Amino acid sequence: MKKSLVACAFVVLTGLLSASSVLADDILIKFKGGIGAIPISNVAVNATTGAVTVNRNVVRGVNSPGQIWRIADLDATIKTNGDISVAGNGLVLAGGDNIGRATGQSVFATLICEATAPFTEHSTTLTGIQLAPNGDFKIDDVLAPVPPAECASPVLLIRTAGSGNWFAAGIPVLK
């Protein structure tokens, strides 16, 4: 009797451990922390002609916004089946007349796994969800198309539903 109880407990415990390892393997990538968008990546002045060249801060083919944005915190988990959960706090303008405000923007998330073009955008619903006045947001959705089983060079962009420009990027938790 005692042996069968121990054996039964062992089977249940093994099953629970197996189930938890399957759930852990379900995660493709996590992001912790965020970076706000700065529209310009660099400015060059030609020493001879004085001509000024301004380069936009384009990330993997996605344009930056026209104004600086900041994000206080971002936490995201993406599963291998495309399920995505993103919690963001304080995504607000960091310049201009509406500084410190979200101004009614709606945002969606895009995962890009390729380091070089061509890039495949795996996005949540493009109509997005509206930012709270303080810039907080929560996205629970499914990426389309579903990302590949391996995401070698992950970039998570939080984008405006209007123009598709990126406002913030997640910081990947690399193993």
Short mmCIF file of C-alpha atoms in Angstrom, two decimals, residues 79-168:
data_model
loop_
_atom_site.label_atom_id
_atom_site.label_comp_id
_atom_site.label_asym_id
_atom_site.label_seq_id
_atom_site.Cartn_x
_atom_site.Cartn_y
_atom_site.Cartn_z
CA LYS A 79 5.00 32.15 -27.29
CA THR A 80 5.90 29.84 -30.16
CA ASN A 81 2.24 29.71 -31.27
CA GLY A 82 2.24 33.51 -31.74
CA ASP A 83 0.42 34.41 -28.51
CA ILE A 84 1.75 37.73 -27.26
CA SER A 85 1.23 39.61 -24.01
CA VAL A 86 2.64 43.13 -23.67
CA ALA A 87 2.27 45.48 -20.71
CA GLY A 88 3.61 48.98 -21.20
CA ASN A 89 3.71 51.95 -18.85
CA GLY A 90 4.28 55.62 -19.54
CA LEU A 91 4.48 55.65 -23.36
CA VAL A 92 4.20 59.41 -23.84
CA LEU A 93 5.63 62.20 -25.94
CA ALA A 94 9.03 63.39 -24.71
CA GLY A 95 9.07 66.66 -26.65
CA GLY A 96 6.86 69.26 -28.29
CA ASP A 97 3.73 71.01 -27.06
CA ASN A 98 2.09 67.75 -25.86
CA ILE A 99 5.11 66.58 -23.86
CA GLY A 100 4.16 64.05 -21.17
CA ARG A 101 0.92 63.05 -22.90
CA ALA A 102 -0.20 60.05 -24.98
CA THR A 103 -2.55 62.21 -27.18
CA GLY A 104 -5.07 59.43 -27.89
CA GLN A 105 -2.74 57.23 -29.95
CA SER A 106 -3.53 53.56 -30.57
CA VAL A 107 -0.64 51.10 -30.71
CA PHE A 108 0.11 47.58 -31.90
CA ALA A 109 3.15 45.33 -31.53
CA THR A 110 5.45 43.91 -34.21
CA LEU A 111 8.11 41.21 -33.80
CA ILE A 112 10.91 41.01 -36.39
CA CYS A 113 13.32 38.07 -36.17
CA GLU A 114 15.69 38.76 -39.09
CA ALA A 115 18.85 40.82 -38.60
CA THR A 116 19.00 41.79 -42.28
CA ALA A 117 16.44 42.39 -45.03
CA PRO A 118 14.10 41.05 -46.14
CA PHE A 119 12.22 41.48 -42.87
CA THR A 120 9.01 39.67 -41.96
CA GLU A 121 6.72 41.66 -39.67
CA HIS A 122 4.75 39.51 -37.20
CA SER A 123 2.13 41.93 -35.85
CA THR A 124 -0.84 42.12 -33.53
CA THR A 125 -4.13 43.58 -34.81
CA LEU A 126 -3.15 46.68 -36.82
CA THR A 127 -6.04 48.83 -35.49
CA GLY A 128 -4.25 48.60 -32.14
CA ILE A 129 -5.40 49.49 -28.66
CA GLN A 130 -5.69 53.02 -27.33
CA LEU A 131 -3.10 54.31 -24.90
CA ALA A 132 -4.41 55.48 -21.54
CA PRO A 133 -3.88 59.23 -20.97
CA ASN A 134 -0.75 58.36 -18.93
CA GLY A 135 0.57 56.12 -21.73
CA ASP A 136 -0.20 52.77 -20.14
CA PHE A 137 -1.36 49.91 -22.37
CA LYS A 138 -1.93 46.16 -22.43
CA ILE A 139 -1.87 44.00 -25.55
CA ASP A 140 -3.09 40.39 -25.44
CA ASP A 141 -3.28 39.13 -28.99
CA VAL A 142 -1.81 36.70 -31.54
CA LEU A 143 0.94 37.66 -33.97
CA ALA A 144 0.21 37.23 -37.66
CA PRO A 145 1.88 35.56 -39.32
CA VAL A 146 3.01 33.21 -36.54
CA PRO A 147 6.75 33.76 -35.90
CA PRO A 148 9.31 31.09 -36.76
CA ALA A 149 10.34 28.50 -34.16
CA GLU A 150 13.72 30.26 -33.85
CA CYS A 151 13.98 34.05 -33.59
CA ALA A 152 17.71 34.67 -34.02
CA SER A 153 17.71 38.47 -33.78
CA PRO A 154 14.49 39.56 -32.04
CA VAL A 155 13.21 43.14 -32.17
CA LEU A 156 9.85 44.07 -30.66
CA LEU A 157 8.44 47.39 -31.82
CA ILE A 158 5.44 49.21 -30.37
CA ARG A 159 3.91 51.08 -33.30
CA THR A 160 1.21 53.64 -33.93
CA ALA A 161 -1.92 52.35 -35.63
CA GLY A 162 -2.06 55.55 -37.70
CA SER A 163 1.19 55.60 -39.70
CA GLY A 164 2.78 52.36 -38.51
CA ASN A 165 5.81 54.27 -37.19
CA TRP A 166 7.51 52.82 -34.11
CA PHE A 167 7.20 54.61 -30.74
CA ALA A 168 9.11 52.20 -28.49
#
